[in-house]
Amino acid sequence: MKKSRNSLIAGIIGWTSAVVMFFPIFWMVLTSFKSEIDAVVPSILFEPTLQSYVDVNSRANYFHYALNSLVESVGSTVLALIIGLPAAYACAFYPGKRTKDLLLWMLSTKMMPAVGVLVPMYLLFRDAGLLDTRIGLVILFTLSNLPIVIWMLYSFFKDVPTPILEAGRMDGARFWTQMRYILIPISLPGIASTALLSIILCWNEAFWSLNLSASQSGPLTAFIASFSSPEGLFWAKLSAASTLAVAPILIMGWITQRQLVRGLTFGAVK
Amino acid sequence: MAARSRDVRTGPLLAPAVGVLLFWMIVPLALTLWFSFQRYNLQNPLITGFAGITNYRLLLSNARLWISIFNTLVLVSSVLGITVVAGIIFAVVFDQDFPGRNIARLLVTAPFFIMPTVSALIWKNLLMHPVNGFFSYVSRWLGLPVVDWFVQAPMFSVIMIVAWQWIPFATLILVTAMQSLDREQLEAARMDGAKGFSMFWNITLPHLLRPISVVVMIECIFLLSVFAEILVTTSGGPGLATTNLSYFIYMRALLQWDVGGASAGGVIAIVLANIVAAFLIRTFAKNLERD
């Protein structure tokens, strides 16, 4: 009796909050199917059209920006994994007195506000010819995600039962052999969700993308931001482009929610 | 497990990560410090040389800096407050069983995956637009006065957008934490006659304290440097109403090309972040030790 009343109240609050929280996204998707004339009138009744999607794609540069997003987020994720895997392995399986300090120090580099080093990075990039290049953003994304990647991998490695590794070690398996035949297969879900979180963070990163990239290397964040200028204000097209920009990451995030939580809190919340 | 650690040289495994992070920490920081003591404006190459503490003196006596620091603190603390409270409520609600719970949960957490520039544009144009936005439509329909959000309540609007993006994060983590709550303890408390609120206050809330500290720490990292939402919606205005420290330095650096002044601002931002970080990292280290 009491229980069903509780679940009724929870259901009402839960669904109300779901509708309220999701509404802006729903509205964006809805607007993307309107014509520009219908888009400025907030109404639910309209004749759906795919015109905006066609328009966004025919401005050939949409795919250019999407490709930049893909190359930059995947590239820096791969790079961060290559650098981070050995480090996480060492911290998880051969901890020394200083390992905790080392891990906290790595995390503390994440505390440095990007804006604090904007000026030197801008000048360094300018002098190195890295302004508005994909490689430049890949480097920055890698550096800023590396601490999180190492922490996530570390917390997943901590869960690998030690006897398995001990056995491998007894048989004389070295780092690469252990990695390849034992660790990577066992912790593949963990590595995959680390990679996904890293891709999500890079895909949505705005500060460096907006300040250090332009037409050549700009990812979707920068492309969407260019719509904020008054002359580019076509709501239906803006909504279509936005929908296309967030859809892959939204779906990816939904699928991996459960593991993301573990990763985001570095295993501190189970 | 550490017993055989001498057999393996961890140095080469750690070196690449430690190397690049050291580089990432030291080089830009050293350059920022260096520039902050220089007269350096990219628009006027004739102004050069050692500036001493002039950049800092000018900056610290500039009311704009203090306003932007104040705005930063207002933004961070309001968003933290809103997200933690909403997160706790949602955690309790989504811990109950109700029809369609999993779908509702997916919908609630969706905003976390939306890129900041997109969410800023949706809110600015589709929802908060004074003429054609959804909110003004609803206001007119209800016969209420139409609000021009970014003019009449600029900071409140930015807080709403940023909180919308971060409530899902707090919810995700606190809902997960609820699942590890000891159900038997709850049952026992119920047997002893504990009612809803006292049960929440004495059992649920203490259980959530640790995950809440995790939420606060991670949000702080990101909220101290909110940028895209402000750039896209208000550009720091009207006046300085929504200029936070990030945006203030950005204006100095890339709009006024005052490298020296912007660098001094950067140093101040780093100092501020480190004060927060020292406190947070200590809390987090304590959490770690309880593993």
XYZ file of C-alpha atoms in Angstrom:
561
model
C 0.000 0.000 0.000
C 2.658 2.447 1.166
C 5.051 1.107 -1.392
C 2.739 1.671 -4.331
C 2.040 5.211 -3.154
C 5.774 5.893 -2.989
C 6.278 4.540 -6.458
C 3.405 6.667 -7.753
C 4.964 9.838 -6.306
C 8.395 8.833 -7.604
C 6.872 8.133 -11.001
C 5.258 11.559 -11.188
C 8.378 13.446 -10.054
C 10.657 11.222 -12.135
C 8.727 11.654 -15.365
C 8.147 15.373 -14.824
C 11.858 15.949 -14.361
C 12.625 13.740 -17.345
C 10.334 15.815 -19.560
C 11.659 19.132 -18.241
C 15.316 18.143 -18.547
C 14.944 16.621 -21.992
C 12.718 19.337 -23.383
C 15.475 21.578 -24.846
C 16.885 18.614 -26.770
C 13.439 17.540 -27.930
C 12.723 21.107 -29.049
C 15.994 21.255 -30.979
C 15.233 18.013 -32.826
C 11.663 19.156 -33.495
C 12.840 22.506 -34.876
C 15.308 20.751 -37.141
C 12.360 19.241 -39.037
C 10.625 22.573 -39.533
C 10.952 24.965 -42.421
C 12.662 28.259 -41.579
C 9.296 30.023 -41.564
C 7.746 27.532 -39.136
C 10.871 27.520 -36.994
C 10.389 31.020 -35.619
C 6.850 30.212 -34.478
C 6.859 28.026 -31.394
C 4.261 25.510 -32.410
C 4.009 21.776 -32.511
C 1.815 21.646 -35.583
C 3.822 21.961 -38.770
C 4.648 20.104 -41.922
C 7.831 18.125 -41.283
C 10.587 18.600 -43.817
C 14.130 17.380 -44.208
C 15.115 20.554 -46.028
C 17.358 21.827 -43.216
C 19.351 18.609 -43.161
C 19.770 18.824 -46.906
C 20.874 22.461 -46.619
C 23.381 21.760 -43.843
C 24.913 18.949 -45.866
C 25.027 20.889 -49.074
C 27.091 23.526 -47.326
C 29.873 21.058 -47.980
C 31.810 22.242 -44.995
C 29.614 20.383 -42.500
C 31.383 17.135 -43.288
C 34.712 18.867 -43.156
C 34.031 19.938 -39.547
C 32.565 16.550 -38.620
C 35.656 14.853 -40.007
C 37.827 17.204 -37.946
C 35.883 16.304 -34.808
C 36.259 12.619 -35.542
C 39.960 12.731 -36.414
C 40.836 14.955 -33.472
C 38.879 13.123 -30.791
C 39.811 9.628 -31.950
C 43.420 10.604 -32.626
C 43.976 12.120 -29.215
C 42.184 9.222 -27.521
C 44.466 6.700 -29.198
C 47.495 8.759 -28.263
C 46.361 9.114 -24.650
C 45.799 5.350 -24.433
C 49.251 4.600 -25.836
C 50.896 6.868 -23.262
C 48.468 6.079 -20.451
C 48.258 2.267 -20.563
C 51.861 1.572 -19.475
C 51.652 4.222 -16.760
C 48.366 2.879 -15.377
C 49.811 -0.636 -15.501
C 52.854 0.403 -13.497
C 50.756 2.273 -10.915
C 48.228 -0.533 -10.475
C 50.507 -3.549 -10.354
C 53.815 -2.228 -9.088
C 52.792 0.437 -6.629
C 55.622 2.056 -4.727
C 55.586 4.466 -1.823
C 55.110 7.370 -4.156
C 52.417 5.964 -6.427
C 49.498 7.700 -4.690
C 51.373 11.010 -4.784
C 52.168 10.503 -8.428
C 48.533 9.820 -9.280
C 47.341 12.865 -7.346
C 49.958 15.018 -9.044
C 48.751 13.824 -12.452
C 45.197 14.729 -11.504
C 46.329 18.116 -10.240
C 47.555 19.058 -13.725
C 43.873 18.911 -14.662
C 43.259 21.701 -12.150
C 45.255 24.176 -14.169
C 42.674 26.412 -15.823
C 43.141 26.385 -19.586
C 42.651 30.123 -19.692
C 45.669 30.582 -17.419
C 47.958 29.286 -20.132
C 46.020 30.522 -23.149
C 48.521 33.243 -24.031
C 51.687 31.134 -24.071
C 49.920 28.273 -25.841
C 48.666 30.662 -28.486
C 52.149 32.091 -29.030
C 53.823 28.653 -28.934
C 51.333 27.360 -31.462
C 51.807 30.400 -33.650
C 55.590 30.053 -33.631
C 55.456 26.296 -34.205
C 52.983 26.702 -37.054
C 50.414 24.660 -35.147
C 47.645 27.252 -35.091
C 44.550 25.916 -36.808
C 46.024 22.479 -37.447
C 44.552 19.138 -36.521
C 47.797 17.968 -34.995
C 47.797 20.974 -32.673
C 44.377 20.181 -31.254
C 45.244 16.479 -31.013
C 48.247 17.375 -28.839
C 46.191 19.647 -26.580
C 43.325 17.186 -26.184
C 45.784 14.398 -25.404
C 47.508 16.436 -22.713
C 44.316 17.573 -21.098
C 42.723 14.106 -21.078
C 45.779 12.070 -20.131
C 45.301 12.388 -16.344
C 41.684 11.227 -16.596
C 42.627 8.355 -18.914
C 45.343 7.166 -16.535
C 43.038 7.387 -13.528
C 40.286 5.438 -15.253
C 42.612 2.715 -16.491
C 44.198 2.550 -13.044
C 40.849 2.027 -11.362
C 39.877 -0.680 -13.871
C 43.250 -2.435 -13.546
C 42.877 -2.473 -9.766
C 39.937 -4.829 -10.261
C 41.904 -7.440 -12.192
C 42.356 -10.446 -9.896
C 46.032 -10.671 -9.013
C 46.420 -14.488 -9.217
C 45.913 -14.340 -12.972
C 48.769 -11.892 -13.400
C 50.922 -13.736 -10.878
C 50.521 -16.898 -12.885
C 51.518 -15.117 -16.046
C 54.502 -13.606 -14.297
C 55.605 -17.019 -12.977
C 55.690 -18.256 -16.538
C 58.009 -15.398 -17.306
C 55.576 -13.171 -19.132
C 56.987 -9.693 -19.515
C 55.172 -6.409 -19.835
C 54.112 -6.725 -23.448
C 53.100 -10.363 -23.158
C 51.125 -9.669 -19.992
C 49.466 -6.719 -21.647
C 48.580 -8.501 -24.813
C 47.427 -11.875 -23.557
C 46.135 -11.125 -20.083
C 45.453 -7.534 -19.220
C 43.987 -6.095 -22.393
C 41.556 -8.987 -22.966
C 40.392 -8.968 -19.320
C 39.947 -5.242 -18.962
C 38.688 -4.589 -22.472
C 35.338 -3.200 -21.226
C 37.216 -0.803 -18.962
C 39.586 0.282 -21.699
C 36.663 0.725 -24.060
C 34.746 2.942 -21.658
C 37.885 4.954 -20.977
C 38.243 5.490 -24.701
C 34.587 6.461 -25.011
C 34.744 9.004 -22.205
C 37.871 10.482 -23.726
C 36.175 10.737 -27.123
C 33.126 12.398 -25.527
C 35.279 14.940 -23.677
C 37.275 15.796 -26.821
C 34.201 15.930 -29.029
C 32.545 18.445 -26.708
C 35.674 20.415 -25.802
C 35.170 24.068 -26.563
C 37.890 26.314 -25.145
C 40.891 25.226 -27.211
C 38.793 24.495 -30.277
C 37.334 27.981 -30.265
C 40.594 29.786 -29.590
C 43.204 27.833 -31.510
C 41.366 26.564 -34.546
C 39.527 28.128 -37.429
C 38.433 27.001 -40.842
C 41.100 24.357 -41.393
C 41.016 22.336 -38.201
C 37.831 23.540 -36.519
C 35.756 20.720 -35.025
C 31.964 20.764 -34.803
C 32.048 22.872 -31.630
C 33.582 25.706 -33.610
C 31.246 25.118 -36.551
C 28.188 25.382 -34.303
C 29.558 28.471 -32.549
C 29.768 30.232 -35.898
C 25.968 30.112 -35.971
C 25.855 32.520 -33.046
C 26.557 35.453 -35.315
C 23.308 37.212 -36.244
C 23.656 36.725 -39.995
C 23.993 32.991 -39.580
C 20.836 32.729 -37.576
C 18.676 30.238 -39.357
C 16.960 28.330 -36.628
C 15.950 25.236 -38.521
C 19.401 24.863 -40.056
C 21.036 25.620 -36.720
C 18.900 22.912 -35.122
C 19.658 20.408 -37.850
C 23.398 21.034 -37.598
C 23.225 20.844 -33.804
C 21.294 17.609 -33.916
C 23.836 16.089 -36.258
C 26.668 17.325 -34.039
C 25.362 15.878 -30.783
C 23.568 12.711 -31.924
C 26.582 10.360 -32.129
C 27.885 11.384 -28.721
C 24.472 11.342 -27.080
C 23.829 7.788 -28.243
C 27.323 6.710 -27.264
C 26.864 8.269 -23.833
C 23.519 6.572 -23.273
C 24.904 3.170 -24.134
C 27.902 3.462 -21.848
C 26.267 5.348 -18.949
C 26.878 2.778 -16.284
C 30.569 2.410 -16.983
C 31.019 6.123 -17.460
C 30.001 6.735 -13.870
C 32.663 4.359 -12.629
C 35.223 5.977 -14.851
C 34.270 9.548 -14.066
C 34.578 8.979 -10.350
C 37.697 6.869 -10.762
C 35.994 3.952 -9.067
C 35.327 5.957 -5.912
C 31.595 5.402 -6.389
C 30.481 1.889 -7.171
C 51.453 -7.672 -4.765
C 54.131 -5.063 -4.375
C 56.506 -7.703 -3.102
C 58.140 -8.334 -6.440
C 58.127 -4.802 -7.654
C 61.921 -4.753 -7.804
C 61.807 -7.291 -10.614
C 60.201 -4.788 -12.900
C 61.530 -1.418 -13.852
C 58.509 0.830 -13.768
C 60.529 3.831 -14.841
C 60.275 3.284 -18.587
C 56.557 2.577 -18.268
C 55.880 5.787 -16.385
C 58.351 7.999 -18.201
C 56.248 8.992 -21.227
C 53.213 9.965 -19.148
C 55.211 11.774 -16.486
C 57.331 13.434 -19.148
C 54.526 14.927 -21.184
C 52.580 15.980 -18.102
C 55.650 17.656 -16.610
C 56.187 19.442 -19.883
C 52.522 20.418 -19.998
C 52.666 21.742 -16.463
C 55.997 23.544 -16.533
C 56.429 25.078 -19.979
C 53.189 27.036 -20.379
C 53.270 27.970 -16.703
C 56.808 29.291 -16.925
C 55.941 31.211 -20.080
C 52.823 32.672 -18.483
C 54.880 33.814 -15.515
C 57.542 35.270 -17.822
C 55.073 37.172 -19.977
C 53.259 38.482 -16.927
C 56.338 40.537 -16.095
C 56.758 41.864 -19.621
C 55.376 44.795 -21.522
C 54.009 42.943 -24.483
C 51.152 43.905 -26.748
C 50.824 42.142 -30.066
C 49.202 45.189 -31.618
C 52.011 47.525 -30.674
C 55.461 45.991 -31.139
C 57.122 49.168 -29.874
C 56.038 48.466 -26.328
C 58.579 46.000 -24.967
C 60.788 45.345 -21.986
C 60.581 44.313 -18.388
C 57.473 45.577 -16.705
C 58.137 44.570 -13.142
C 54.901 44.209 -11.301
C 53.142 46.810 -13.433
C 50.838 44.274 -15.081
C 49.778 42.925 -11.710
C 49.401 46.380 -10.220
C 47.224 47.541 -13.089
C 45.195 44.358 -13.008
C 44.679 44.165 -9.267
C 43.591 47.784 -9.142
C 41.174 47.142 -11.986
C 37.626 46.755 -10.737
C 36.847 44.563 -13.758
C 39.130 41.833 -12.440
C 37.382 41.753 -9.075
C 33.973 41.764 -10.688
C 34.960 38.843 -12.863
C 36.361 36.909 -9.887
C 33.144 37.623 -8.011
C 31.102 36.447 -11.022
C 33.173 33.274 -11.226
C 32.455 32.479 -7.593
C 28.751 33.236 -7.985
C 28.524 31.007 -11.055
C 30.455 28.099 -9.551
C 28.699 28.140 -6.191
C 25.178 28.535 -7.597
C 25.647 25.765 -10.118
C 27.195 23.512 -7.465
C 24.289 24.192 -5.111
C 21.619 23.583 -7.748
C 23.204 20.446 -9.169
C 23.882 18.826 -5.793
C 20.356 19.469 -4.494
C 18.716 18.344 -7.746
C 21.078 15.373 -7.910
C 20.092 14.233 -4.415
C 16.377 14.586 -5.177
C 16.733 12.706 -8.458
C 18.844 10.023 -6.781
C 16.111 9.365 -4.222
C 13.378 9.463 -6.888
C 15.131 7.207 -9.388
C 15.969 4.764 -6.629
C 12.239 3.971 -6.387
C 10.709 1.599 -8.838
C 8.211 3.153 -11.237
C 7.017 2.397 -14.761
C 9.493 3.498 -17.427
C 12.132 4.398 -14.851
C 15.072 3.480 -17.063
C 13.833 5.561 -19.967
C 13.100 8.543 -17.701
C 16.627 8.230 -16.329
C 18.126 8.294 -19.804
C 16.168 11.453 -20.600
C 17.270 13.185 -17.389
C 20.940 12.442 -18.012
C 20.940 13.407 -21.692
C 22.061 17.068 -21.324
C 25.445 15.952 -19.991
C 26.404 14.697 -23.447
C 25.441 17.865 -25.319
C 28.379 20.039 -26.336
C 28.450 23.431 -24.569
C 28.223 25.475 -27.752
C 25.104 23.594 -28.819
C 23.367 23.886 -25.482
C 24.193 27.587 -25.321
C 22.685 28.137 -28.776
C 19.537 26.110 -28.112
C 18.864 28.010 -24.906
C 19.693 31.372 -26.384
C 17.724 31.080 -29.622
C 15.062 28.447 -29.256
C 14.093 28.853 -25.604
C 15.101 32.246 -24.195
C 14.717 34.397 -27.291
C 12.581 37.394 -26.249
C 10.403 37.355 -29.360
C 10.285 33.888 -30.822
C 11.616 31.756 -27.989
C 9.566 29.035 -26.392
C 9.569 30.742 -22.980
C 8.210 34.004 -24.340
C 5.525 32.023 -26.176
C 4.488 30.360 -22.923
C 4.558 33.700 -21.065
C 2.300 35.315 -23.650
C -0.034 32.347 -23.594
C -0.290 32.604 -19.801
C -0.696 36.376 -20.029
C 2.552 37.015 -18.159
C 5.100 39.676 -19.078
C 7.713 38.489 -21.573
C 11.220 38.330 -20.131
C 14.273 39.235 -22.173
C 16.400 36.746 -20.270
C 19.923 37.748 -21.243
C 19.199 41.444 -20.695
C 17.045 41.347 -17.579
C 18.632 38.387 -15.776
C 21.921 37.649 -17.545
C 23.750 35.817 -14.778
C 20.667 33.852 -13.821
C 20.299 32.747 -17.454
C 23.891 31.564 -17.683
C 23.523 29.725 -14.362
C 20.391 27.991 -15.690
C 22.159 26.815 -18.838
C 25.237 25.560 -17.028
C 23.183 23.911 -14.272
C 21.068 22.174 -16.909
C 24.225 20.640 -18.306
C 25.600 19.528 -14.934
C 22.506 18.263 -13.089
C 22.735 15.020 -15.106
C 26.278 14.487 -13.941
C 25.365 14.771 -10.242
C 22.329 12.581 -10.891
C 24.319 9.862 -12.666
C 26.797 9.584 -9.832
C 24.373 9.862 -6.927
C 21.915 7.378 -8.465
C 24.747 4.892 -8.844
C 25.821 5.534 -5.263
C 22.270 4.871 -4.021
C 22.495 1.342 -5.336
C 25.178 0.491 -2.810
C 23.007 1.646 0.097
C 22.493 -1.114 2.628
C 18.849 -2.163 2.182
C 18.813 -4.185 5.401
C 19.789 -1.136 7.362
C 16.870 0.719 5.797
C 14.495 -2.097 6.671
C 15.777 -2.192 10.250
C 15.282 1.554 10.568
C 11.780 1.224 9.208
C 11.050 -1.499 11.797
C 12.201 0.897 14.483
C 9.598 3.321 13.236
C 11.788 5.736 11.281
C 9.741 7.743 8.806
C 10.595 9.136 5.418
C 12.470 12.298 6.247
C 14.366 11.139 9.318
C 15.414 8.052 7.396
C 16.684 10.240 4.564
C 18.484 12.556 6.967
C 20.112 9.875 9.122
C 20.854 7.102 6.649
C 20.619 8.154 2.988
C 22.317 11.536 3.226
C 25.365 10.342 5.221
C 25.733 7.521 2.710
C 25.795 10.059 -0.129
C 28.392 12.372 1.447
C 31.372 10.732 -0.198
C 29.913 10.697 -3.722
C 28.798 14.302 -3.190
C 32.393 15.286 -2.463
C 33.411 13.577 -5.700
C 30.737 15.501 -7.597
C 31.841 18.809 -6.069
C 35.461 18.193 -6.935
C 34.937 17.203 -10.548
C 32.405 19.955 -11.184
C 34.782 22.514 -9.704
C 37.456 21.536 -12.215
C 35.100 22.222 -15.085
C 32.995 25.073 -13.702
C 35.924 27.318 -12.775
C 36.667 27.572 -16.475
C 33.207 27.846 -18.029
C 33.761 29.639 -21.314
C 31.781 28.558 -24.371
C 28.382 29.147 -22.754
C 29.332 32.758 -22.028
C 31.019 33.412 -25.362
C 28.022 32.150 -27.304
C 25.209 33.668 -25.241
C 26.217 37.003 -23.726
C 29.887 37.627 -24.601
C 30.332 38.555 -20.958
C 27.688 41.262 -21.020
C 25.616 43.245 -20.682
C 28.441 45.329 -19.271
C 30.353 42.905 -17.134
C 27.334 41.077 -15.765
C 28.413 37.655 -16.977
C 32.158 38.099 -17.385
C 33.895 35.381 -15.418
C 37.646 35.086 -14.978
C 38.025 32.877 -18.060
C 36.207 35.326 -20.248
C 38.012 38.332 -18.747
C 41.430 36.870 -19.615
C 40.200 35.823 -23.031
C 39.169 39.415 -23.752
C 42.551 40.743 -22.627
C 44.449 38.183 -24.648
C 42.627 37.727 -27.915
C 40.562 40.866 -28.229
C 42.982 43.445 -26.842
C 46.155 41.473 -27.576
C 47.574 42.569 -24.228
C 49.844 39.582 -23.645
C 51.395 40.927 -20.454
C 48.100 41.798 -18.816
C 46.391 38.593 -19.904
C 49.308 36.553 -18.583
C 49.092 38.266 -15.217
C 45.376 37.420 -15.249
C 46.289 33.844 -16.109
C 48.612 33.646 -13.123
C 45.805 34.928 -10.896
C 43.437 32.307 -12.351
C 45.977 29.564 -11.679
C 46.500 30.743 -8.100
C 42.746 30.803 -7.522
C 42.274 27.334 -8.999
C 45.092 25.987 -6.878
C 43.570 27.294 -3.673
C 40.407 25.394 -4.547
C 42.406 22.385 -5.735
C 44.533 22.084 -2.604
C 41.385 21.773 -0.547
C 39.683 19.397 -2.985
C 42.652 17.116 -3.565
C 43.080 16.689 0.167
C 39.453 15.598 0.471
C 39.864 13.277 -2.451
C 43.079 11.750 -1.101
C 41.195 10.898 2.081
C 38.513 9.220 0.021
C 41.142 7.183 -1.775
C 42.664 5.889 1.409
C 39.390 4.307 2.387
C 39.626 1.909 -0.554
